[in-house]
CSV table of C-alpha atoms in Angstrom, one decimal:
chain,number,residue,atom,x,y,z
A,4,UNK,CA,0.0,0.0,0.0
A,5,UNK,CA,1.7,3.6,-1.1
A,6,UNK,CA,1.9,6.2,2.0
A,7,UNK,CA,3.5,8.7,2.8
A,8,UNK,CA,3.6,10.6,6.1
A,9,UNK,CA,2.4,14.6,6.6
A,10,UNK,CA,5.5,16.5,8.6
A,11,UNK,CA,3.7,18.6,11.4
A,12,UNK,CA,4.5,21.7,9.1
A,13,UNK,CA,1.8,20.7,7.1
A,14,UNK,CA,-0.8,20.8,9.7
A,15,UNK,CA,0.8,24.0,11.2
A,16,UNK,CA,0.4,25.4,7.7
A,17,UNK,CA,-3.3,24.2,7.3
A,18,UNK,CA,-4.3,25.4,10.7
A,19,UNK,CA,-3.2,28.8,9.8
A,20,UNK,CA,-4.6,28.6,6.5
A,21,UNK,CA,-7.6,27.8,7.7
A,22,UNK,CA,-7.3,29.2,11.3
A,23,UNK,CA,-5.2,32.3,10.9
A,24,UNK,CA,-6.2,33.5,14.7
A,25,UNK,CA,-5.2,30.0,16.2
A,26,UNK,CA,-1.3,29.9,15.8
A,27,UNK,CA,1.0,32.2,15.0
A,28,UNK,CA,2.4,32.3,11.3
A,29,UNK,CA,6.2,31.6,12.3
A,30,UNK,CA,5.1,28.6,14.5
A,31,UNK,CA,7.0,25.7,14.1
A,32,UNK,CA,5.1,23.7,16.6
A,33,UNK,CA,2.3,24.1,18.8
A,34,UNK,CA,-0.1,22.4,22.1
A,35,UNK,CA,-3.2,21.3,19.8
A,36,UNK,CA,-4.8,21.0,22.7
A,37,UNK,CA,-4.7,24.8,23.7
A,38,UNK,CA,-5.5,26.0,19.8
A,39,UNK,CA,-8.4,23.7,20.0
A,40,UNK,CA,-10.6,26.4,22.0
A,41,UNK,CA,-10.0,29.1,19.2
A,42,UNK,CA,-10.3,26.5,16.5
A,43,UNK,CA,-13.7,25.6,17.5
A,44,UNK,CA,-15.1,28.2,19.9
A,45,UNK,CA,-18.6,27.5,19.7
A,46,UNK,CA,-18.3,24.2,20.5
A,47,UNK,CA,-17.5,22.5,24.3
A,48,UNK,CA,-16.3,19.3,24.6
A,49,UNK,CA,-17.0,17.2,27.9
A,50,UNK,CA,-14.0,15.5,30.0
A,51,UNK,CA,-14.7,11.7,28.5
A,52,UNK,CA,-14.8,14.1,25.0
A,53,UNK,CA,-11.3,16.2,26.0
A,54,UNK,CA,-9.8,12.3,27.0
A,55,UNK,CA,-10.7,11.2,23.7
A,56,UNK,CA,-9.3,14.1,21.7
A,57,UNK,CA,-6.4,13.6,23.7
A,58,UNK,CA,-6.0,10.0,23.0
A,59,UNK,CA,-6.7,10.3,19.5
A,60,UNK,CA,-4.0,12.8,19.3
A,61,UNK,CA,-1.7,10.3,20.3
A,62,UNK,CA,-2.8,7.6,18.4
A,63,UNK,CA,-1.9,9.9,14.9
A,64,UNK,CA,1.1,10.9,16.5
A,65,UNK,CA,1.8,7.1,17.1
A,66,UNK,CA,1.0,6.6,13.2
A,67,UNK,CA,3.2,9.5,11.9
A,68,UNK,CA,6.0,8.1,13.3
A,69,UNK,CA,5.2,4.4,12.0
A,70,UNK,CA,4.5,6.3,8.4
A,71,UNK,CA,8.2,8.0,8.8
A,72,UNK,CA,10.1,4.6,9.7
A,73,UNK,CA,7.8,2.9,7.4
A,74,UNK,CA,6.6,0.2,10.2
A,75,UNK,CA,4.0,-2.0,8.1
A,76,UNK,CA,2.6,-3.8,10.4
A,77,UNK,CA,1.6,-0.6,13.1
A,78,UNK,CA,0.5,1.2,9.9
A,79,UNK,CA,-2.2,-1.6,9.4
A,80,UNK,CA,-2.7,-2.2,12.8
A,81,UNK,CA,-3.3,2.1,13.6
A,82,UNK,CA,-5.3,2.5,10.0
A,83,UNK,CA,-7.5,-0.9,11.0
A,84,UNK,CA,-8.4,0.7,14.7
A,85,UNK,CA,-9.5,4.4,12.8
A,86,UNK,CA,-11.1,2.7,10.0
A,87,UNK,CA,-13.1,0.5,12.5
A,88,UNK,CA,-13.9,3.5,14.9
A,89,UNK,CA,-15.3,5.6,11.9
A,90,UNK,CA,-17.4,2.5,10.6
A,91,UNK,CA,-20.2,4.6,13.1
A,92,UNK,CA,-19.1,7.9,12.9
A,93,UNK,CA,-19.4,11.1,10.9
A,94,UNK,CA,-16.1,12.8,13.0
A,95,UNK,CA,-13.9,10.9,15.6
A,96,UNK,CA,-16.0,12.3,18.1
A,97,UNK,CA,-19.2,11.2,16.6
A,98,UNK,CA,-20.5,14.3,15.2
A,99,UNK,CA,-18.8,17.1,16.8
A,100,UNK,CA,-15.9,18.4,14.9
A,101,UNK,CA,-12.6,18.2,16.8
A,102,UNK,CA,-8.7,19.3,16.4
A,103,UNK,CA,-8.6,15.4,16.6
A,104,UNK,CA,-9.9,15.4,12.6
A,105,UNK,CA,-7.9,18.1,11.4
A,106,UNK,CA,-4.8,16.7,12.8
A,107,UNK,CA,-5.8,13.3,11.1
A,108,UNK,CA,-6.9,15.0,8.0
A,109,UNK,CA,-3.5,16.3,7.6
A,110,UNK,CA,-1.8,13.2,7.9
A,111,UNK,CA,-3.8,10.8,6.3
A,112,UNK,CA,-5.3,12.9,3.4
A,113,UNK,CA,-1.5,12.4,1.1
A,114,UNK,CA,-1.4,8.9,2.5
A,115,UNK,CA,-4.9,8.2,0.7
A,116,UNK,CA,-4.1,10.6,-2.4
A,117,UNK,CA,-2.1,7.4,-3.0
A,118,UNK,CA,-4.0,5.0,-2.7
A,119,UNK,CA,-5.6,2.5,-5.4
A,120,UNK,CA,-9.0,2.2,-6.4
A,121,UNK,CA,-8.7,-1.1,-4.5
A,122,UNK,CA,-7.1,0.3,-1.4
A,123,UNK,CA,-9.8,2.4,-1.2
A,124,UNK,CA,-12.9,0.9,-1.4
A,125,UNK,CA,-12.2,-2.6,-2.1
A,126,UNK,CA,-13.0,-5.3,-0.2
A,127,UNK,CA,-9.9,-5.0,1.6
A,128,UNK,CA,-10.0,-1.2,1.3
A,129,UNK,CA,-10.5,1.2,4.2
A,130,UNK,CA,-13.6,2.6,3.2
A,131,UNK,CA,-14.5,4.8,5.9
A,132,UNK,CA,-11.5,6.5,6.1
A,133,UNK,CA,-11.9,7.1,2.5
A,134,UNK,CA,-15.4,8.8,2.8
A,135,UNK,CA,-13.9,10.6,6.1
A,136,UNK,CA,-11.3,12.6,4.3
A,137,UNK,CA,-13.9,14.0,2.0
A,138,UNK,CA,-16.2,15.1,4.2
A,139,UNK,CA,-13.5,17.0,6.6
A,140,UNK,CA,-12.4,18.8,3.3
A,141,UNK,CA,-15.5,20.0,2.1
A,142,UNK,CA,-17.5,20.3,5.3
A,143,UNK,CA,-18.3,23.9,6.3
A,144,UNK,CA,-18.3,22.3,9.9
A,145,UNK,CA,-14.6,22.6,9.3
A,146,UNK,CA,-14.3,25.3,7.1
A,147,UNK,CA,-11.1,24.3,5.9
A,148,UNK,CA,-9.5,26.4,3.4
A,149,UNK,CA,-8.0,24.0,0.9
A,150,UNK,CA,-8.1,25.5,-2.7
A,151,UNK,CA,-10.5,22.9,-4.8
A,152,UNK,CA,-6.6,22.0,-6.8
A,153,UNK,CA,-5.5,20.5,-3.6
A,154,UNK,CA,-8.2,18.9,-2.4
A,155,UNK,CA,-7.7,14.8,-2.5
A,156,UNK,CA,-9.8,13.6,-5.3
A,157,UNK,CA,-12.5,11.2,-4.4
A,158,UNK,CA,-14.8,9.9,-7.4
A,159,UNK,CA,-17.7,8.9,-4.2
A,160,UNK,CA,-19.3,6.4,-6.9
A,161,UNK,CA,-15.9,4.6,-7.1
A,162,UNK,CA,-17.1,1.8,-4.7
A,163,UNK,CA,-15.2,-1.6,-5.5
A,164,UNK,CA,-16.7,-3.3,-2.6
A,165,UNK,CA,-19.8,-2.7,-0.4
A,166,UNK,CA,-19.2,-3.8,3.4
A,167,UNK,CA,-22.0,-4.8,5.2
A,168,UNK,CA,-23.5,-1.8,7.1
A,169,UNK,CA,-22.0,-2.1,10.9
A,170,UNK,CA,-24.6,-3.4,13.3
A,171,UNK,CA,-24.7,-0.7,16.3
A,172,UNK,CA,-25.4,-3.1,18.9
A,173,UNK,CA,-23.3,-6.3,18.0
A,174,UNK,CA,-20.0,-3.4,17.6
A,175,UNK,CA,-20.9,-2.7,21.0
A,176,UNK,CA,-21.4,-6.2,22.4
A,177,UNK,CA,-18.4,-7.1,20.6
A,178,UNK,CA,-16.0,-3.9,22.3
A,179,UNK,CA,-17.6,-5.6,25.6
A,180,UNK,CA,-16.1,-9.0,24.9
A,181,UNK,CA,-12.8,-7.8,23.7
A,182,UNK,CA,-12.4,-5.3,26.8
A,183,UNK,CA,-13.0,-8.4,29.1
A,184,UNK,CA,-11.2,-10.4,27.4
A,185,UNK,CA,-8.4,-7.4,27.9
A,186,UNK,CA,-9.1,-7.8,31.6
A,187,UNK,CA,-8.1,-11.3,31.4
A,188,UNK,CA,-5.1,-11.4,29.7
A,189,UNK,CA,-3.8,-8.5,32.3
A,190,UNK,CA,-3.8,-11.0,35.3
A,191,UNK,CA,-1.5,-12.2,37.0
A,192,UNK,CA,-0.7,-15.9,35.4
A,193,UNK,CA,-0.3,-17.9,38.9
A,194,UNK,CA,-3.5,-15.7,40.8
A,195,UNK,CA,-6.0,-18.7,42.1
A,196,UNK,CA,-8.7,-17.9,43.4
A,197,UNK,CA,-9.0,-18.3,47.5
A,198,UNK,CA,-10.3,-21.2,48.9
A,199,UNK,CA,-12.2,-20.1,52.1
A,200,UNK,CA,-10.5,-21.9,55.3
A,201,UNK,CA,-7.7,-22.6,53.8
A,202,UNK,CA,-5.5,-19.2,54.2
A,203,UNK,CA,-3.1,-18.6,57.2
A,204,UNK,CA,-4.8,-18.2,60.4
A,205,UNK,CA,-4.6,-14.8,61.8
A,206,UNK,CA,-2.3,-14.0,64.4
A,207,UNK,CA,-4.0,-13.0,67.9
A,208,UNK,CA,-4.0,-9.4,69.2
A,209,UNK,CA,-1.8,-8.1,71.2
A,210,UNK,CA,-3.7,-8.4,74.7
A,211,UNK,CA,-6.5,-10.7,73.3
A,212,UNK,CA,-6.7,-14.3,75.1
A,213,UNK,CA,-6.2,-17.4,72.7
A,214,UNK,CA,-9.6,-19.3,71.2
A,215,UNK,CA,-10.3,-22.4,73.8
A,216,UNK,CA,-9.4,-25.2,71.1
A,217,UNK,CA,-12.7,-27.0,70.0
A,218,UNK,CA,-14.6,-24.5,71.1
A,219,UNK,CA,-16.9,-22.8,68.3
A,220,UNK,CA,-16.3,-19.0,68.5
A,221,UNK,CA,-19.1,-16.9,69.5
A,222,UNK,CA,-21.4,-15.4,66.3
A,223,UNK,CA,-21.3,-11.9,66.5
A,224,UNK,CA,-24.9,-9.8,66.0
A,225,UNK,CA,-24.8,-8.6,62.7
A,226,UNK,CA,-25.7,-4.9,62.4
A,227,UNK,CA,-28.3,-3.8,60.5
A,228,UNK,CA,-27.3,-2.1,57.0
A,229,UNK,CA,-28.2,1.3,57.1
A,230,UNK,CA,-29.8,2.4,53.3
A,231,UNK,CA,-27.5,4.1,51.5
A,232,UNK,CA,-28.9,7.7,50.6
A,233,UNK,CA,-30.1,8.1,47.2
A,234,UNK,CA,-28.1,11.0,45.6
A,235,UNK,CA,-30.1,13.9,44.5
A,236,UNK,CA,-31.5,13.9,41.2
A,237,UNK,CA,-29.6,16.1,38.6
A,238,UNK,CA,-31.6,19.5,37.8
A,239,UNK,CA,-33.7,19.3,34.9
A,240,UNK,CA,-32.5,21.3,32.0
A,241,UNK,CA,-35.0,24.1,31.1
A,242,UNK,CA,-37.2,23.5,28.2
A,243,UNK,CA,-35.9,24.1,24.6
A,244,UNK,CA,-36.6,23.8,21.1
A,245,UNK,CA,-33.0,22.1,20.9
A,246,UNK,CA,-34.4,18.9,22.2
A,247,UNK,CA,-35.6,18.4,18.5
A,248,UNK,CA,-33.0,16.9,16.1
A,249,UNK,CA,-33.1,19.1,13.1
A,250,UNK,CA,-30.4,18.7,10.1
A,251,UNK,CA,-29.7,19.5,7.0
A,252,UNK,CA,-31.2,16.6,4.7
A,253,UNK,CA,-30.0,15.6,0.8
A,254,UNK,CA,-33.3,14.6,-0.9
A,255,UNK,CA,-31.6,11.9,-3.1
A,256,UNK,CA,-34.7,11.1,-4.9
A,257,UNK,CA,-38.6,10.3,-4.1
A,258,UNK,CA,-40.9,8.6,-5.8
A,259,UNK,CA,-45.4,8.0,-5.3
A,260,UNK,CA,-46.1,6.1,-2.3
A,261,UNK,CA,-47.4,2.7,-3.8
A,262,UNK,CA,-50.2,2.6,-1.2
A,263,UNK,CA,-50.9,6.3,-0.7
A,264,UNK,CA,-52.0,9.0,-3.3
A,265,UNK,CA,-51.2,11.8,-0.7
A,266,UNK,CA,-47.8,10.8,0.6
A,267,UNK,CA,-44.5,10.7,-1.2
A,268,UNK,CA,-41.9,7.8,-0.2
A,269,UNK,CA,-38.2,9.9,-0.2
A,270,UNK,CA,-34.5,8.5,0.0
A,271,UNK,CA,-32.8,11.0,2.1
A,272,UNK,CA,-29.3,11.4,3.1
A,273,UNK,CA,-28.8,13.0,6.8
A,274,UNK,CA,-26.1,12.2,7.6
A,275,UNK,CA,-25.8,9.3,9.9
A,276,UNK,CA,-23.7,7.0,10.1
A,277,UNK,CA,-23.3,3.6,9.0
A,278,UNK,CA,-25.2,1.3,11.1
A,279,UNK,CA,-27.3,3.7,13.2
A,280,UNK,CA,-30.9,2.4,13.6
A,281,UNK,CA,-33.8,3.0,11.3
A,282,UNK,CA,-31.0,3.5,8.3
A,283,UNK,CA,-30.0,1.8,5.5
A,284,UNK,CA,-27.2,1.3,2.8
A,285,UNK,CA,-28.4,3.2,-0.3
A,286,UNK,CA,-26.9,1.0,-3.6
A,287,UNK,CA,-26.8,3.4,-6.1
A,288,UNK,CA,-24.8,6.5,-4.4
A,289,UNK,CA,-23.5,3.9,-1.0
A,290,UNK,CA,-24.5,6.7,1.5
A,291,UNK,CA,-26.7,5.7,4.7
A,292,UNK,CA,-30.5,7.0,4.5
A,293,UNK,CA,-33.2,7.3,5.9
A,294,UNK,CA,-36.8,6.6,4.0
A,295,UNK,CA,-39.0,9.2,4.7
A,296,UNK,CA,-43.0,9.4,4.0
A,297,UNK,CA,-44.4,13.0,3.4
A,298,UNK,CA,-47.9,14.2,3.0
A,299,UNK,CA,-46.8,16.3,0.1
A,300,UNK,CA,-48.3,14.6,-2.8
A,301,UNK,CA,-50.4,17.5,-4.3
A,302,UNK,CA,-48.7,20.2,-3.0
A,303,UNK,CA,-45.1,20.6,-3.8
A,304,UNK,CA,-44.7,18.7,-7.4
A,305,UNK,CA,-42.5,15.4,-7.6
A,306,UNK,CA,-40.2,16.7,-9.8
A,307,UNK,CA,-39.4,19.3,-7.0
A,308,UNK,CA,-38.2,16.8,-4.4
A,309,UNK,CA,-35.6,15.4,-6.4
A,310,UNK,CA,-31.9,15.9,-5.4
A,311,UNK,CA,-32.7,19.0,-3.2
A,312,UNK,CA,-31.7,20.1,0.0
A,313,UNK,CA,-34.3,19.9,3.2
A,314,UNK,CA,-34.6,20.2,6.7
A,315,UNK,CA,-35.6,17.1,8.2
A,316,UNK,CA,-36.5,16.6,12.1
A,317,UNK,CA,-34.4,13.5,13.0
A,318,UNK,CA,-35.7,12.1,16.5
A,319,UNK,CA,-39.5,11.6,16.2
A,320,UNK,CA,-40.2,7.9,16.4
A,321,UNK,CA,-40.5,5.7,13.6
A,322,UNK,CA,-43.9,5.1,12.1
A,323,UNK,CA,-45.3,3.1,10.0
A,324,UNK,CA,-47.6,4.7,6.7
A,325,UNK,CA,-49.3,2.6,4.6
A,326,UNK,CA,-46.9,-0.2,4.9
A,327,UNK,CA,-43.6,1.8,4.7
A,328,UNK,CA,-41.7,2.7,7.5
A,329,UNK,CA,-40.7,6.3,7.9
A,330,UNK,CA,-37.8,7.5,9.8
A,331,UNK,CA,-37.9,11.1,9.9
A,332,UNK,CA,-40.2,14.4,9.0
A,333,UNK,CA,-39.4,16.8,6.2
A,334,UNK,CA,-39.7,20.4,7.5
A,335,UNK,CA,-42.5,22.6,5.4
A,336,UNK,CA,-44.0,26.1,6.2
A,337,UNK,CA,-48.2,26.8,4.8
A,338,UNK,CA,-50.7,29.6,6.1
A,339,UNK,CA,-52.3,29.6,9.8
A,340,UNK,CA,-55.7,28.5,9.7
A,341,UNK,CA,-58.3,29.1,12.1
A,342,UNK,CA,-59.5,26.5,14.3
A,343,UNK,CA,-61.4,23.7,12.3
A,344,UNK,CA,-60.5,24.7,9.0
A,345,UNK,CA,-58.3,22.6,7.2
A,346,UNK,CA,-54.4,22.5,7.8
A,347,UNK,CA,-53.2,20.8,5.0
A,348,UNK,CA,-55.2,22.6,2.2
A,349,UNK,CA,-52.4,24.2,0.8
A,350,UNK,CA,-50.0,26.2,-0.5
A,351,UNK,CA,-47.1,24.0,1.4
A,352,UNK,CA,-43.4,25.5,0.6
A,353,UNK,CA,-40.5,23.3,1.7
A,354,UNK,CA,-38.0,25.0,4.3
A,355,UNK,CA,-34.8,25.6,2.5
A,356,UNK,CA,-31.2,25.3,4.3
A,357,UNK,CA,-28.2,27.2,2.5
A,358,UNK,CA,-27.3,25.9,-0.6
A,359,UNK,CA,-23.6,24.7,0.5
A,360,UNK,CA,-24.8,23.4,3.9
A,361,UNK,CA,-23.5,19.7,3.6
A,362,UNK,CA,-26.2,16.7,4.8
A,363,UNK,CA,-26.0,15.6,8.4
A,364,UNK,CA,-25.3,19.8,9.3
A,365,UNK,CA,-27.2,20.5,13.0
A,366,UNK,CA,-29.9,23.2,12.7
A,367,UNK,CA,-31.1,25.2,15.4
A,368,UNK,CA,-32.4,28.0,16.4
A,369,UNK,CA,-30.2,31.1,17.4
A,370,UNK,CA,-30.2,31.9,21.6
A,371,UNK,CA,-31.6,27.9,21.8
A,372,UNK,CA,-28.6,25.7,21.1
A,373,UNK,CA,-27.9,25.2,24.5
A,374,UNK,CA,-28.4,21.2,24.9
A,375,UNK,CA,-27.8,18.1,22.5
A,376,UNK,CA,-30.5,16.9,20.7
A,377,UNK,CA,-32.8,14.3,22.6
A,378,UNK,CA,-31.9,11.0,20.7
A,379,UNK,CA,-35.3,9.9,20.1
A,380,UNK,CA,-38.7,12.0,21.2
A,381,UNK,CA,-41.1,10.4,23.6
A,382,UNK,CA,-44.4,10.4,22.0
A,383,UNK,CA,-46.1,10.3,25.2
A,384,UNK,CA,-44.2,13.5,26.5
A,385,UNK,CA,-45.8,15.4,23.3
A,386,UNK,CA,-42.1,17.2,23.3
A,387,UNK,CA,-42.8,18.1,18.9
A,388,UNK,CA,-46.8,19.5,19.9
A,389,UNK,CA,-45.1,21.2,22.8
A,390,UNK,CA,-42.2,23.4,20.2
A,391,UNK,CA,-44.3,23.5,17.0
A,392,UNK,CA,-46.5,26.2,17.5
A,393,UNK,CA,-43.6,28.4,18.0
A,394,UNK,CA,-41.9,27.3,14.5
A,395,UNK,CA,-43.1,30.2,11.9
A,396,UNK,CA,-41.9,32.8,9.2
A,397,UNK,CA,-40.6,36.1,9.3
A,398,UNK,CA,-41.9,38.8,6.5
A,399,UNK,CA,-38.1,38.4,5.5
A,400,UNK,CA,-39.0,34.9,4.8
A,401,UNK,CA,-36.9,33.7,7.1
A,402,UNK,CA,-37.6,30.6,9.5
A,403,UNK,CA,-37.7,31.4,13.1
A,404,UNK,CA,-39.1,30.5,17.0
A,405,UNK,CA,-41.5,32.6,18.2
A,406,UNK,CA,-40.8,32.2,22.3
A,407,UNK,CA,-44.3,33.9,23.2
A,408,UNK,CA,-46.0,31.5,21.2
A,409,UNK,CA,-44.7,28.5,23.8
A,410,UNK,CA,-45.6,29.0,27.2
A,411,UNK,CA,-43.2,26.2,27.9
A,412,UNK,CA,-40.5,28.4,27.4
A,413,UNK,CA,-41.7,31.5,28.5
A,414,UNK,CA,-39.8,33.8,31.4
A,415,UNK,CA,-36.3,32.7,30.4
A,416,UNK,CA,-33.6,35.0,30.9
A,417,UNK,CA,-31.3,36.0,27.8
A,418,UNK,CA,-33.9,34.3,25.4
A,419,UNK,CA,-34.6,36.0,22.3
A,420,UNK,CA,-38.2,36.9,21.4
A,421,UNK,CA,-37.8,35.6,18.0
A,422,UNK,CA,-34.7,32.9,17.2
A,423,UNK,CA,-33.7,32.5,13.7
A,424,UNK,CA,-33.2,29.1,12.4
A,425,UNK,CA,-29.5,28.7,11.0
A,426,UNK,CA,-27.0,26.0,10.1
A,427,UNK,CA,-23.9,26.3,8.5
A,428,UNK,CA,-24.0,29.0,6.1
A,429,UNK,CA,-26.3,31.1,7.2
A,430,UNK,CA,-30.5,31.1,7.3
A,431,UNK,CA,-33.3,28.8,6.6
A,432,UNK,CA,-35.8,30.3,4.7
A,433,UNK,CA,-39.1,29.9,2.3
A,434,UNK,CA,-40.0,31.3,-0.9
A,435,UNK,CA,-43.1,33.4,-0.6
A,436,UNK,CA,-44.8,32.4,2.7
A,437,UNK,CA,-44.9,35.3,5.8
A,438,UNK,CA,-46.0,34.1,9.0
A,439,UNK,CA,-47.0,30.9,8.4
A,440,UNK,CA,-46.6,28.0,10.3
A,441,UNK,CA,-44.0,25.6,9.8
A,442,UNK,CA,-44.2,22.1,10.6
């Protein structure tokens, strides 16, 4: 397999490219560690998140120096272990982006320039480190600024080999198995376990008369066990819009519902990763979907969901329609209706991200992006009926969260009134719609 190793001047020179604020320009090495909080500002990173980071960082730092004393078998065993970890994520992290993925991005991205078709995605290949250096160089959650002439060229319809899509919950059991098994191999090789009885009697206490031989020793009351205090329960985090997973969606294509004149069926690419539930291997572009059922047959034409950009809400639960199981909700804005009258009567305009805004990008609103997404909605806490009537359009045709419309949220300090709804690149908006509703 070709490779060839990135000398730390090349990521001090694309984290001032990119960065210019972060390191100084006559740098010749820095802590990534301390640039990180300039590199990413916005973004806070737990302790198991900072560990991680940290690790990671010496994990490439591990394989730079296997790519300089060109060490074979570390290079396999390092590029194995990140191809592996990213089999389930979109960054190293998960999802966040990280000075983790800009350091491996500069090391691995002339190491993969290199590589074969069949390196890359054959069935030996290391595919998702492959699909992992082109997303870090085109993402805007990176923003890296790599002229389009240096950019690693990656044809993403080049697949040689298709790998099964990684089970979430058999990786996990089998990280369990291999961490006990770790455990194992780690003890001592002549440790037996004790045989009760058979240990060296204790010596007596200075002061303490001898046991009468033969004579049973007296039981001693056992004490009763006091409960152990339950600890308090964490404070409940104040209600937000944020607990709805919105992203930026890639309409791949959509056809008629077979079952269902109002609903269209759409193959939409948001971003997940391989493996995560209610997904699945699309064939023709190998991206992870989701299939999506819409009530938009008759209101927005066919030919107008194909190959566009959306914003999809990510964490309602599944539900079936007419024999197809959907997995998410496309966002749409039409006109407030008065009680009784009919809410899906039309005209229905599709909310519109930024053009560049890659799939999988988080959406929020502004002043509300102060929690993670809840992974999946409880339908029974009514968390979407309780957000929605504060999702609506500004006469600059611009998506937003009206607070006063939500009583939930009412009487929080440093709130804004009215929250617009951005990703990266700026605004979600609508065509023609003002202050209509958007669900």
């Amino acid at each position: 397999m070709a490779i060839n190793s990135a000398p730390e001047s090349s990521l001090l020179s694309l984290i001032y490219r990119s960065y210019p604020t972060a390191v100084s320009p006559d740098a010749t090495e820095t802590d990534l560690l301390t640039v990180s909080p300039k590199i990413f500002p916005q973004t806070t990173f737990s302790a198991p998140e900072e560990a991680d980071i940290k690790q990671w960082l010496g994990t490439i730092s591990g394989l730079q120096a296997a790519l300089t004393k060109d060490e074979k078998p570390v290079i396999t065993t390092i590029l194995g272990q990140l191809n592996g970890h990213l089999a389930t994520r979109t960054t190293i992290l998960g999802s966040k982006p990280s000075v983790a993925d800009i350091a491996a991005y500069a090391l691995l991205a002339p190491v993969v320039e290199k590589w074969s078709p069949e390196e890359r995605t054959g069935e030996q290949g290391y595919h998702h480190i492959v699909r992992y250096i082109d997303f870090v160089q085109n993402s805007r959650l990176f923003a890296l600024r790599i002229p389009e002439e240096e950019k690693i060229a990656i044809d993403v319809n080049d697949v040689r080999f298709v790998p099964k899509p990684v089970d979430a919950k058999e990786e996990k059991e089998r990280k369990k198995k291999e961490k006990a098994a770790a455990q194992n191999a780690g003890a001592p090789a002549e440790s037996k376990p004790l045989v009760v009885g058979k240990g060296k009697p204790e010596a007596p206490k200075e002061g303490a008369a001898p046991a009468a031989e033969g004579k049973p020793k007296e039981k001693k009351e056992k004490k009763e066990k006091q409960p152990k205090a339950k600890p308090a329960p964490a404070p409940a985090a104040p209600p937000s819009p944020c607990a709805i997973d919105l992203r930026v969606g890639h309409i791949l294509r959509a056809i008629n519902h077979p079952n269902a004149d109002s609903l269209y069926v759409s193959t939409i690419d948001c971003g997940d990763a391989p493996g995560t539930d209610n997904t699945s291997l699309d064939e023709a572009t190998g991206k992870t979907v989701r299939t999506v059922c819409s009530g938009l047959n008759g209101l927005i034409p066919l030919e107008e969901m194909q190959g566009r950009k959306i914003v999809a809400v990510c964490n309602l639960k599944p539900v079936t329609m007419r024999g197809i199981k959907s997995a998410a909700m496309v966002l749409a804005a039409s006109p407030r209706v008065a009680e009784g009258e009919d809410s899906h009567a039309g005209p229905v305009e599709l909310v519109s991200p930024p053009a560049d805004a890659p799939a999988g990008s988080r959406v929020y609103f502004e002043g509300w992006n102060d929690a993670e997404p809840e992974k999946v909605l409880n339908p029974k806490k009514k968390v979407w009926e309780t957000y929605q009537p504060g999702f609506t359009t500004t006469d600059d045709l611009e998506v937003a969260f009206e607070a006063s419309a939500v009583p939930a949220v009412q009487g929080q300090e440093g709130k804004p009134a009215l929250g617009k709804l951005v990703t990266q690149g700026g605004v979600c908006t609508v065509k023609s719609l003002k202050g209509a509703t958007v669900r």
